[in-house]
Coordinates of C-alpha atoms in Angstrom, one line a residue:
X1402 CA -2.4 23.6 9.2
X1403 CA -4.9 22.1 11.6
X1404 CA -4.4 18.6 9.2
X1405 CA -0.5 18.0 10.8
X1406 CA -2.5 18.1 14.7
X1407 CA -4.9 15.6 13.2
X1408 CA -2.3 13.4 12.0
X1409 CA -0.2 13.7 15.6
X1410 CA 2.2 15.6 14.0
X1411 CA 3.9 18.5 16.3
X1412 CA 4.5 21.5 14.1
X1413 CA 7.1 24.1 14.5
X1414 CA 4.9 27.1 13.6
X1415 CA 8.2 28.4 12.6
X1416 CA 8.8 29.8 16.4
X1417 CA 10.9 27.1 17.8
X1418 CA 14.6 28.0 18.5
X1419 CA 15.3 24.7 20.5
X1420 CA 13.9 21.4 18.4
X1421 CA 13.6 19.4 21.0
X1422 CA 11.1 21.1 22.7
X1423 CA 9.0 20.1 19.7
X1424 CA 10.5 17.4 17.7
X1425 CA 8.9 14.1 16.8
X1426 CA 10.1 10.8 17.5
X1427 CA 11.3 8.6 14.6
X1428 CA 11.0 5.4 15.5
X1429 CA 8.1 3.3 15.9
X1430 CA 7.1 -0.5 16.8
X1431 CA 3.9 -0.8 18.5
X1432 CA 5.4 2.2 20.7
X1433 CA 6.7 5.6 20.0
X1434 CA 10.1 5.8 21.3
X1435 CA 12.5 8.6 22.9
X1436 CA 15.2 8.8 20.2
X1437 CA 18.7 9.5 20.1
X1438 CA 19.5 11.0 17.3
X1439 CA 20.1 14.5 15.4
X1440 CA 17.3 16.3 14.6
X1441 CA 16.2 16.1 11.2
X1442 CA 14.2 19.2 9.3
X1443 CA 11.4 18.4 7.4
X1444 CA 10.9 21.6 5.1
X1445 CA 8.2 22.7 3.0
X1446 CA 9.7 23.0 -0.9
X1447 CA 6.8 25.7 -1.8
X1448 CA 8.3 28.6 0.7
X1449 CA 12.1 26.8 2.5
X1450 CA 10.2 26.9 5.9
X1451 CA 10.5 24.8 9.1
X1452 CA 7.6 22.1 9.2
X1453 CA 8.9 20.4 12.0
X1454 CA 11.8 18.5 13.1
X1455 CA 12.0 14.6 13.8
X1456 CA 14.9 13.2 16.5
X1457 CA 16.0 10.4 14.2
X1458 CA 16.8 6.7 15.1
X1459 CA 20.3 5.5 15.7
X1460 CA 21.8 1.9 15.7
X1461 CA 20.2 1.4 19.3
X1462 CA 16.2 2.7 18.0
X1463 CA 16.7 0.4 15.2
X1464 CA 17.6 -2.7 17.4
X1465 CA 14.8 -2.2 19.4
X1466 CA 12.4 -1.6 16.3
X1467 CA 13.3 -4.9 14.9
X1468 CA 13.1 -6.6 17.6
X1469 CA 9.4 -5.7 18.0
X1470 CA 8.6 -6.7 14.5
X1471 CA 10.4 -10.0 14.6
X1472 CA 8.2 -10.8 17.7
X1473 CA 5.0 -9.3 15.9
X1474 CA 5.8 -11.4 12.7
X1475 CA 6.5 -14.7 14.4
X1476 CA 2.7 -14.5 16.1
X1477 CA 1.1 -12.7 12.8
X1478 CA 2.1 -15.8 10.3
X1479 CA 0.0 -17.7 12.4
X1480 CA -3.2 -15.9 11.9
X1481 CA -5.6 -17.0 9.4
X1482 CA -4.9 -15.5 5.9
X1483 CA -8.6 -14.1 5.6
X1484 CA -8.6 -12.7 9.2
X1485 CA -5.3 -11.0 8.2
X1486 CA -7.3 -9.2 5.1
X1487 CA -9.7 -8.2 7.8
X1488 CA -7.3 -6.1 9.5
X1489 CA -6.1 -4.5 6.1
X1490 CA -9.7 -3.8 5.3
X1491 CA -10.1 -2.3 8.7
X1492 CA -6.6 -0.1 7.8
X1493 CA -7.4 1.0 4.2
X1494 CA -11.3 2.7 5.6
X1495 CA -8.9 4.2 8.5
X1496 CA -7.0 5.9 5.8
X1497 CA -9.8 6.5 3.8
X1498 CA -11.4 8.7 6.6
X1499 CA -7.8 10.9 6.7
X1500 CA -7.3 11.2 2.8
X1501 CA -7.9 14.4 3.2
X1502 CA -5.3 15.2 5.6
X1503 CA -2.5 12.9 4.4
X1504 CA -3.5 14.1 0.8
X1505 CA -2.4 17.8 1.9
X1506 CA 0.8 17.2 4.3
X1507 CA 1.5 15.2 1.0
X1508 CA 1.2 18.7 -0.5
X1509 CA 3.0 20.1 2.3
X1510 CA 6.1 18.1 2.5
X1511 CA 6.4 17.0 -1.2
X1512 CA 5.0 19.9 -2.5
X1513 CA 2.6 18.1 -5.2
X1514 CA -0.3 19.6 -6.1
X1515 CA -3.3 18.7 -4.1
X1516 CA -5.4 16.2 -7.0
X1517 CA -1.8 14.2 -7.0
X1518 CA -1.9 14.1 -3.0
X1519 CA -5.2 13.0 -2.4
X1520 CA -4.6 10.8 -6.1
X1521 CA -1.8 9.0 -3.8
X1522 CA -3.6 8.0 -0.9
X1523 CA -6.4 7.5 -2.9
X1524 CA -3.6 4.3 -4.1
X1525 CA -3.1 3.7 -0.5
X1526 CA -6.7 2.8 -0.2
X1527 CA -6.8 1.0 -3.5
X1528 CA -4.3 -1.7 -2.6
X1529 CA -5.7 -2.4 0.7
X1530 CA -8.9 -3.1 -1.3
X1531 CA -6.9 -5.3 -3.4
X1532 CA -5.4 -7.0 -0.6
X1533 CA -8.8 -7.7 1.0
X1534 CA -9.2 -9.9 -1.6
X1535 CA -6.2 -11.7 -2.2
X1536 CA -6.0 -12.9 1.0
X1537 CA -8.6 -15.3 0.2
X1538 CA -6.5 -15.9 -2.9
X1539 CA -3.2 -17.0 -2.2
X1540 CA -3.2 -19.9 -4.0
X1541 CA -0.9 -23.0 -4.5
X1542 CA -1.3 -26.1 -6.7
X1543 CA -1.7 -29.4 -7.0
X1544 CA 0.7 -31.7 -8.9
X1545 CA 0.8 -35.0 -10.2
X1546 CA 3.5 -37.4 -8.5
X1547 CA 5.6 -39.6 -11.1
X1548 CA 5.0 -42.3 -8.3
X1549 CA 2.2 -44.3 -7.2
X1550 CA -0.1 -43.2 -3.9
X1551 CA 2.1 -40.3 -3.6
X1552 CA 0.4 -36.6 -3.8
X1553 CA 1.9 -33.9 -4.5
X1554 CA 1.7 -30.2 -3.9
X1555 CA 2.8 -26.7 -4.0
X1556 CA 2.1 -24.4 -1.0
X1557 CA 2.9 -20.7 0.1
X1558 CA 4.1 -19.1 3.4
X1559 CA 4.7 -16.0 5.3
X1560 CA 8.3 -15.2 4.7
X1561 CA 9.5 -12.4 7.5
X1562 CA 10.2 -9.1 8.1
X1563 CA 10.2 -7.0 5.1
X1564 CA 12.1 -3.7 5.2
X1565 CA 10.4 -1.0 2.9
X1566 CA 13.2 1.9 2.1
X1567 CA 11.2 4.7 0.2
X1568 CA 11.8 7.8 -1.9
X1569 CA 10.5 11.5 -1.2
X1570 CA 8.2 11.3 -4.3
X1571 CA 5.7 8.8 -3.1
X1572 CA 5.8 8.9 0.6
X1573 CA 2.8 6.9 1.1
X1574 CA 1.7 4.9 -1.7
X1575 CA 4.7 2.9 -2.3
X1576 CA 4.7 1.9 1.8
X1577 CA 1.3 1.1 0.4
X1578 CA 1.7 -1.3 -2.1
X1579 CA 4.5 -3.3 0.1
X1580 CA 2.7 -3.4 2.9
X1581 CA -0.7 -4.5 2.1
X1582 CA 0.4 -6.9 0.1
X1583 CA 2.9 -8.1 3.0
X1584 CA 0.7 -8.0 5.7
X1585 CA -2.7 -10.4 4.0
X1586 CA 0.8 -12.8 3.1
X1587 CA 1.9 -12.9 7.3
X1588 CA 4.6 -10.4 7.2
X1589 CA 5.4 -7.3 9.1
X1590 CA 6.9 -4.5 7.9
X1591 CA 10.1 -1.8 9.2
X1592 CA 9.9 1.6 7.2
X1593 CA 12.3 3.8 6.7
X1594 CA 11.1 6.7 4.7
X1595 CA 13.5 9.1 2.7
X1596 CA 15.0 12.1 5.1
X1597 CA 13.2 14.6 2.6
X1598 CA 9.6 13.2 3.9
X1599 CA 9.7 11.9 7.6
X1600 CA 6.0 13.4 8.4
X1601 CA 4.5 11.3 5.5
X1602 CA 5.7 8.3 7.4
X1603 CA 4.8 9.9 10.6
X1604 CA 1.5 11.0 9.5
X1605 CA 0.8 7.4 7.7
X1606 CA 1.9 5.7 10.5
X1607 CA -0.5 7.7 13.0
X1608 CA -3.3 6.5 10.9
X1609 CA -2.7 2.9 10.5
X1610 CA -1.2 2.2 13.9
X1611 CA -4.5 2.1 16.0
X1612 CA -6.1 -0.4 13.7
X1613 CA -2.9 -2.7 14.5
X1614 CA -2.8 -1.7 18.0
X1615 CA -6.0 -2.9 18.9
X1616 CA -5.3 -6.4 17.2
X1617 CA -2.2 -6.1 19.4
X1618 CA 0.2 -6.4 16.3
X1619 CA 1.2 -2.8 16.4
X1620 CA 4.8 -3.8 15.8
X1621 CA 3.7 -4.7 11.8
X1622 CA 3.6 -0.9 10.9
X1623 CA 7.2 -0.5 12.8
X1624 CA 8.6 2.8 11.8
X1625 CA 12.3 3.9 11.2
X1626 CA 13.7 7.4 10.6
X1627 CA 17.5 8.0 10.4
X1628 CA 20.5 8.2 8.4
X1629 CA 21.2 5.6 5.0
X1630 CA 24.6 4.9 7.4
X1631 CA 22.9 3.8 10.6
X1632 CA 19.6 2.7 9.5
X1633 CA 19.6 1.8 6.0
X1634 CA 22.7 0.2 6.2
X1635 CA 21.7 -1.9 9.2
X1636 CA 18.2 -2.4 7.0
X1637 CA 20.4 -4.3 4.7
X1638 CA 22.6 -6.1 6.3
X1639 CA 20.1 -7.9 8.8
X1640 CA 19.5 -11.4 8.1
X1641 CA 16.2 -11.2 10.4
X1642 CA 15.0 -8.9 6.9
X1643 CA 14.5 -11.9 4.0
X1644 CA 13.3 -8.9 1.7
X1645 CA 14.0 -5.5 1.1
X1646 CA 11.8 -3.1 -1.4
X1647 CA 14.1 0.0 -2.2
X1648 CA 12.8 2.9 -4.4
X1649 CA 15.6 5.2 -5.4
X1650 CA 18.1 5.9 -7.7
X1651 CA 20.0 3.3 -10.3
X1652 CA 23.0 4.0 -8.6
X1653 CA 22.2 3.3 -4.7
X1654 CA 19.9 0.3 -5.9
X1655 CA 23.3 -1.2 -7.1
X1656 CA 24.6 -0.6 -3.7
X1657 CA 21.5 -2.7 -2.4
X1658 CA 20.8 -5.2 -4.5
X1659 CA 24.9 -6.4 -4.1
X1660 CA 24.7 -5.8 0.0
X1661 CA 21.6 -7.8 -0.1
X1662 CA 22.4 -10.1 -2.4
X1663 CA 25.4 -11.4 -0.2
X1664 CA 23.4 -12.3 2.4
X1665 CA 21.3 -14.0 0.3
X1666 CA 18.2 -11.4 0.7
X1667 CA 15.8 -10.8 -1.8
X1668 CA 15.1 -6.9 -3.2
X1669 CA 12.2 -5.3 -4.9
X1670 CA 14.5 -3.0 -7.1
X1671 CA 12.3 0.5 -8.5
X1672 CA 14.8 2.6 -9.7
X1673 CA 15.9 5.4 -13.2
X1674 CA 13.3 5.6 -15.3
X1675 CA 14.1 6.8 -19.1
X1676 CA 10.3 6.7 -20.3
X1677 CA 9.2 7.6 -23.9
X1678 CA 5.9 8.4 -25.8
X1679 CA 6.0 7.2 -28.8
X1680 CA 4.1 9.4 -31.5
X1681 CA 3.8 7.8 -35.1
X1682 CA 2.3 9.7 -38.0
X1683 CA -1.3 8.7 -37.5
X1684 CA -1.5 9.2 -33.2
X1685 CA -4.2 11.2 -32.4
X1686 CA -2.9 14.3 -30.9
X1687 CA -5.7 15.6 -29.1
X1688 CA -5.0 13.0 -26.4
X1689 CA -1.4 12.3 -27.3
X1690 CA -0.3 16.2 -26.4
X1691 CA -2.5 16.6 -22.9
X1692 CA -0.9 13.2 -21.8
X1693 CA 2.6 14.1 -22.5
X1694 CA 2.1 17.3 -20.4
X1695 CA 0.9 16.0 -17.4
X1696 CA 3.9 13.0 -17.8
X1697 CA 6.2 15.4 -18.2
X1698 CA 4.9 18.1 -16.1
X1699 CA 2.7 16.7 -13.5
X1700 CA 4.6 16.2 -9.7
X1701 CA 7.3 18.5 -11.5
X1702 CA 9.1 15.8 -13.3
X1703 CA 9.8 13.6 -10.2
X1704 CA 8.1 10.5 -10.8
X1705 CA 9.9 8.2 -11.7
X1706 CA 7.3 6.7 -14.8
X1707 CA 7.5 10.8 -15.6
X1708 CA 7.6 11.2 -19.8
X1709 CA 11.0 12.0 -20.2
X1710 CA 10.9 11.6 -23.7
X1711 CA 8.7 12.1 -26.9
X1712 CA 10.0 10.1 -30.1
X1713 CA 8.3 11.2 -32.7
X1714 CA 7.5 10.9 -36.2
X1715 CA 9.2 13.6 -38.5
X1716 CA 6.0 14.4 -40.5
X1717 CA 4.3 15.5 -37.6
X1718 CA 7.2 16.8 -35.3
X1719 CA 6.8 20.5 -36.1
X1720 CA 3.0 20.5 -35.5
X1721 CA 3.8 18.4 -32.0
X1722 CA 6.5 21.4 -30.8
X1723 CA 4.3 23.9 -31.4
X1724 CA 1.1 22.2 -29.4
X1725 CA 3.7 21.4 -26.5
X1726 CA 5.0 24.7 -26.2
X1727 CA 1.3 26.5 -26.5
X1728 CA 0.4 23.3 -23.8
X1729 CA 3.2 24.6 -21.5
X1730 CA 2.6 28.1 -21.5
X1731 CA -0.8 27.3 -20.3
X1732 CA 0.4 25.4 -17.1
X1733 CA 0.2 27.4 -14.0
X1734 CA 3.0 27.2 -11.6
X1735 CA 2.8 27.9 -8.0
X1736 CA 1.8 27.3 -4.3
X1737 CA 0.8 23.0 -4.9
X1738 CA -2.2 23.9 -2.0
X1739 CA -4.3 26.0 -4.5
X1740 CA -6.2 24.0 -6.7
X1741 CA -5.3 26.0 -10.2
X1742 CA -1.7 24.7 -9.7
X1743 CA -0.7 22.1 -12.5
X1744 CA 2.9 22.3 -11.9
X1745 CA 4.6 23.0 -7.9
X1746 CA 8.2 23.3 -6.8
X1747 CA 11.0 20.7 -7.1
X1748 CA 12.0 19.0 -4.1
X1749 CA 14.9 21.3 -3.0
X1750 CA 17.7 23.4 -4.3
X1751 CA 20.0 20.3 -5.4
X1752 CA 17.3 19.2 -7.6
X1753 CA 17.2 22.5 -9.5
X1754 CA 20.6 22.7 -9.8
X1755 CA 20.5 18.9 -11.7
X1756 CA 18.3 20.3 -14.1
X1757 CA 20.1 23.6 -14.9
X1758 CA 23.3 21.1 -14.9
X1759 CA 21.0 18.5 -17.3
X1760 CA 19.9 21.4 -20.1
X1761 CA 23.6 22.8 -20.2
X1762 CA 25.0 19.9 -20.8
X1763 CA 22.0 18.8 -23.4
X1764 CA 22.9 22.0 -25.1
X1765 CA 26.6 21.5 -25.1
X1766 CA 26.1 17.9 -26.8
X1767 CA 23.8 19.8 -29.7
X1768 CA 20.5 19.6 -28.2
X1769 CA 18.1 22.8 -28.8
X1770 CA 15.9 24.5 -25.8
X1771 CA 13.2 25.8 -27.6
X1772 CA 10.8 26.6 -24.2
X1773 CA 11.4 27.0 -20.6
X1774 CA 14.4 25.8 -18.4
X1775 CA 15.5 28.1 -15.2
X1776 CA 14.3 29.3 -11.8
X1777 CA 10.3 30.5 -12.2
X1778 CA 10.0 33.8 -10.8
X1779 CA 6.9 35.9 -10.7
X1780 CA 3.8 37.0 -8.5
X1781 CA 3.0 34.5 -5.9
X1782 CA 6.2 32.9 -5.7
X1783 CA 7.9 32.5 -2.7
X1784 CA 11.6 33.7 -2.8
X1785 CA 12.5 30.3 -0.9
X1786 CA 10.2 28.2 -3.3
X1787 CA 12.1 25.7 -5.4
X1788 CA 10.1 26.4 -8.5
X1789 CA 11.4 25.8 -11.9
X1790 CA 10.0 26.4 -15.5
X1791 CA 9.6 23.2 -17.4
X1792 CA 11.8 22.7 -20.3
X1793 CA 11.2 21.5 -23.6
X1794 CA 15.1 20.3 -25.7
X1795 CA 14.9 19.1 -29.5
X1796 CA 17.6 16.2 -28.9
X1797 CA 19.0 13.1 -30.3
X1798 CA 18.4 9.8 -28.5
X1799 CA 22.2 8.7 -28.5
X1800 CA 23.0 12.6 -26.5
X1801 CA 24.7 11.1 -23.0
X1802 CA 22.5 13.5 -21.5
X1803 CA 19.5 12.0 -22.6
X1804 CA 20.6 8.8 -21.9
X1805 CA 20.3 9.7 -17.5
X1806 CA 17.1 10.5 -16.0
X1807 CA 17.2 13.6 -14.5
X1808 CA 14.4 14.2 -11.7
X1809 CA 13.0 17.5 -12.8
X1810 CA 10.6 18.9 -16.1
X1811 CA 12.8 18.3 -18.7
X1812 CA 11.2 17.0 -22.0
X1813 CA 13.6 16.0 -24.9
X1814 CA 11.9 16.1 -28.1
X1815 CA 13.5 13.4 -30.7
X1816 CA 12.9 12.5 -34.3
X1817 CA 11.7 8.9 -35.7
X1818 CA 11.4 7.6 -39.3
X1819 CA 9.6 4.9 -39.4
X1820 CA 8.0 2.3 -36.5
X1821 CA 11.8 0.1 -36.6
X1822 CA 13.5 3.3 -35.7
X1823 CA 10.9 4.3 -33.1
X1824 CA 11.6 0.8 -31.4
X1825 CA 15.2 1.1 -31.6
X1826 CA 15.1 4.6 -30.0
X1827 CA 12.9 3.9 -27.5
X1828 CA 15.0 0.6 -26.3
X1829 CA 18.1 2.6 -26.7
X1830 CA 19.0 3.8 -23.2
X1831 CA 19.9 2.0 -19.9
X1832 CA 16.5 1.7 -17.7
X1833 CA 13.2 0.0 -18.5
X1834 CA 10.6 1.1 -16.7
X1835 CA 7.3 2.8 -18.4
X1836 CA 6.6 3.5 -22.2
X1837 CA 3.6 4.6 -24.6
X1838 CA 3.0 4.8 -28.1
X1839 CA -0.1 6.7 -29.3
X1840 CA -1.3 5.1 -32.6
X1841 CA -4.4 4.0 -34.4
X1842 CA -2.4 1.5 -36.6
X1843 CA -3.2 -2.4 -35.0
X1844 CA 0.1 -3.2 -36.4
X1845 CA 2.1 -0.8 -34.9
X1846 CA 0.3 -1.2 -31.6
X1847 CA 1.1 -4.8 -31.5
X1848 CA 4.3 -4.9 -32.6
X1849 CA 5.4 -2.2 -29.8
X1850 CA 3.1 -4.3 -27.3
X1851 CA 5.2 -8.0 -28.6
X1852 CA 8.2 -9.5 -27.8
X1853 CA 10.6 -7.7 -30.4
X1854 CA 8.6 -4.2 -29.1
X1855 CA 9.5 -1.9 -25.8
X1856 CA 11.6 -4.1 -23.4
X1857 CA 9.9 -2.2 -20.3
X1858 CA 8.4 -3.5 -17.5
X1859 CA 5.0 -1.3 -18.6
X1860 CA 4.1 -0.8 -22.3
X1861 CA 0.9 1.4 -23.5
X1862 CA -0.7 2.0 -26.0
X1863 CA -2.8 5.8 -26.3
X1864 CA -2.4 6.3 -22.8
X1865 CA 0.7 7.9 -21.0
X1866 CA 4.0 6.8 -19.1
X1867 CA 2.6 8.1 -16.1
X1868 CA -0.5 7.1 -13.8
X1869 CA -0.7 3.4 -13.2
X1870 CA -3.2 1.2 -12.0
X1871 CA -3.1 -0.8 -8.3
X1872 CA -4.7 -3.9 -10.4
X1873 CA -1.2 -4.1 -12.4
X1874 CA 1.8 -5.3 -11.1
X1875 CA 4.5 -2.5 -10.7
X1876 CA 8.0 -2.5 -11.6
X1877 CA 10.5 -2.8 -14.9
X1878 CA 13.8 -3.9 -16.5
X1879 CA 17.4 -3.5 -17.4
X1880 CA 18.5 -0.5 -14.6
X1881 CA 15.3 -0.1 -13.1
X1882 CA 16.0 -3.0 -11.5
X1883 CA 13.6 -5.7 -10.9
X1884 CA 11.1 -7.2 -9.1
X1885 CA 6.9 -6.1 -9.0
X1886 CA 4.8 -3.9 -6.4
X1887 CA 1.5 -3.8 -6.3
X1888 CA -1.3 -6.1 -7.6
X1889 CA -1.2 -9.0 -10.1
X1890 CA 0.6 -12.1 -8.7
X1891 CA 3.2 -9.6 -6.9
X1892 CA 2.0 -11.2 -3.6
X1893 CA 4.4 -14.2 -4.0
X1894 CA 7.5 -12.0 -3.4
X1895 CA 6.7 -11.4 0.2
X1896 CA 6.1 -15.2 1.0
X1897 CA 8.2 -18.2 0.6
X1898 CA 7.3 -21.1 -1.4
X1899 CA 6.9 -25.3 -0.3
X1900 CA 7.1 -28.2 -2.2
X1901 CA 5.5 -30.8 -0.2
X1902 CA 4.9 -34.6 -1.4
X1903 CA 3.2 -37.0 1.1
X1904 CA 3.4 -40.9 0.6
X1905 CA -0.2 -42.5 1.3
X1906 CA 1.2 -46.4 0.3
X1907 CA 2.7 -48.9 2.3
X1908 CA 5.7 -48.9 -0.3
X1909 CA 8.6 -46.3 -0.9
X1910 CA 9.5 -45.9 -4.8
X1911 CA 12.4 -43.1 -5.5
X1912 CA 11.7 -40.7 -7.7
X1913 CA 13.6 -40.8 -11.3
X1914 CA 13.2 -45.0 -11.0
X1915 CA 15.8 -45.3 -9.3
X1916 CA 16.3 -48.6 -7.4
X1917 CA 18.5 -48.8 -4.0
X1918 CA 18.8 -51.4 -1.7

């Protein structure tokens, strides 16, 4: 594993009976700095093995870390927009020449398969691109004034540090899409990556900080590793933070989004995901059934825009189990590092154990498992792996178990009559995030693509849930929670926005007519 030496990571080598002989620091702000506290595993979910360890941040690492990026913002807002997309530019080719690297300790600590771990830095590298170019593009406008000799316009600026708090199944592309965005707008930016991936941030953070350093803004990629009590709590709570982006779960967003929201912070909210295909009677299934797979299947499940379920129409549902099941017993499971691996492990025990939990309790509400479901055993397979054979459940949409996402390869398969009972299924659980409907009807496209169609943040039409596009802003409704990543106009979250009218005459009118004096 010569790629976690390249990326300044200090391995275990699965030797080590004292951590902190070889432990990594985790915390970051234009220094590394000695830690304080417990040492945190990072473990590889193909084998259960010791990567390495990271000596986490307490309170005290996270004072100092914000600190440094306060003191980096307030000189970074005053750079040049442009020259600030010339440092991104400068980051996104320094992570182009590691894709390889970061692509497989991706592999190592996630455990995707390697096409989805260089596929996410590949991202990485995307929205720097983008970012290159918006910063030439971060427009205002110019308004008419209701009073004579008075101009009037509309004018954006840097707003802060932005705390980034990220989840285990991107570990680098969503830091990604905050941060490039954040840094072309004048911000800087504290990361605290989830406790199941601290190399990813450590790794990323190894590549980008030299570009910074050199600028002397090193303090823009700060870096915090430690407990949701000591770190992501203090994340939320500071009022030096004017925005937070969380990726997690529906239920700890609520958590943020109210903390925040008290303090009068803004959040970037990407949480549950619920996300169907829609399959009417005329969708072409020799795209519609490969998509659905690698939705469901691909990064095991734990995507959060992962197909979770297929509504479709009952003329063609027998003919649509039968290609699934044949589609799933072709998908090879295994180590994620060989390239013949569609499908590798979960994330850890716990997340096997929600999905045995999640096709009991389908089954006990009157769902079906017609293929799959349970620990995958077999040649190759490491005994400490956490690999798991993805299930396929013929369900009803109203089942409260199909109404929860559940962050593993579980496909429920559900019946539609007509295109009204398609729209009503497919809007009929709690999040809003990703949805598809494969068709070649223009009326059925367009009324699932309208106003009365899916109520998700991303609607498609004979394309998947899964696999968006940097050039798209990111995000969805209802319990995903709200707010956009990425590209679009998703720039104008991480600045703050001036209304600015300047008087050229010699006389002072009020606005409205009014007369005083």
């Amino acid at each position: 594993m010569d790629f976690l030496s390249e990326l300044g990571i200090k391995a275990s080598n699965g030797e080590v009976n004292d951590p902190s002989e070889v432990a990594n620091s985790g915390a970051y702000c234009g220094e590394w700095l000695e830690t304080s506290g417990s040492f945190l595993e990072s473990r590889n979910p193909a084998t259960g093995e010791v990567i390495a360890y990271v000596k986490q941040a307490t309170s005290a690492e996270y004072e100092q870390v914000m600190e440094a990026a306060v003191e980096a913002f307030d000189r970074w807002r005053s750079v040049p927009a442009p020259a600030r997309g010339e440092v991104v530019r400068k980051i996104g080719n320094a992570i182009r020449e590691k894709k390889d690297a970061l692509g497989r300790l991706i592999t190592l600590e996630m455990g995707k398969i390697l096409q989805e771990g260089w596929g996410e830095v590949q991202e990485a590298i995307d929205i720097a691109d983008f970012a290159v170019g918006q910063s030439r593009m971060l427009y205002g406008l110019s308004m008419h004034s209701e009073r004579p000799a008075h101009a009037m316009r509309e004018q954006w600026h840097p707003l802060g540090s932005v705390g980034i708090i990220t989840a285990f199944n991107f570990p680098m592309a969503v830091w990604a899409w905050n941060a490039a965005l954040a840094y072309v707008c004048g911000d800087a930016c504290v990361w605290k990556p989830s406790s199941s991936t601290p190399l990813c941030g450590i790794g990323l953070t190894n590549v980008v900080r030299p570009v910074l350093e050199e600028e002397g803004f090193g303090a823009l990629a700060s870096l915090c590793i430690g407990s949701g009590r000591e770190v992501g709590q203090a994340m939320l709570e500071d009022k030096r933070m004017p925005l937070i982006s969380f990726t997690g779960s529906t239920g700890v967003g609520r958590r943020v989004g109210a903390t925040v929201a008290e303090r009068f912070g803004r959040t970037i909210l990407e949480l549950g995901g619920n996300n169907a295909v829609v399959l009417m009677e005329d969708a072409d299934l020799d795209i519609a059934i490969p998509s659905i797979v690698f939705g469901a299947v691909g990064t095991a499940g734990q995507r959060c825009t992962s197909t979770r379920r297929v509504l479709v129409h009952e003329s063609i549902a027998d003919d649509v189990e039968e290609r699934l099941k044949s589609a799933y017993g072709q998908v090879q499971i295994g180590d994620p590092s060989e390239e013949s691996t569609l499908c590798g492990p979960l994330v850890d025990a716990g997340a096997i154990e929600d999905m045995d939990k999640a096709i009991e309790s389908v089954q006990a509400e009157g769902g079906e498992l017609i293929y799959g479901g349970g620990k995958a055993t077999g040649e190759g397979l490491p005994e400490g792996g956490h690999y798991v054979t993805p299930a396929i459940v013929r369900a009803e949409n109203h089942y409260e178990t199909v109404q929860e996402e559940t962050f593993a390869p579980v496909l429920y398969i559900i019946r539609i009559r007509d295109l009204d009972d398609a729209i009503a299924k497919h809007n009929g659980v709690p999040q809003g995030l990703s949805s598809s409907m494969f068709t070649m009807n223009m009326r059925y496209a367009e009324q699932f693509l309208s106003a009365t169609g899916s109520d998700c943040g991303i609607a498609n039409v004979n394309i998947g849930t899964s696999g968006a596009e940097i050039g798209g802003a990111f995000g969805g409704e209802k319990e995903t929670g709200g707010g956009r990543e990425s590209g679009s106009d998703s720039w104008k979250a991480y600045m703050r926005r001036q209304t600015n009218t300047v008087n050229y005459s010699t006389e002072l009118p009020l606005a409205q007519g009014i007369q005083f004096g």
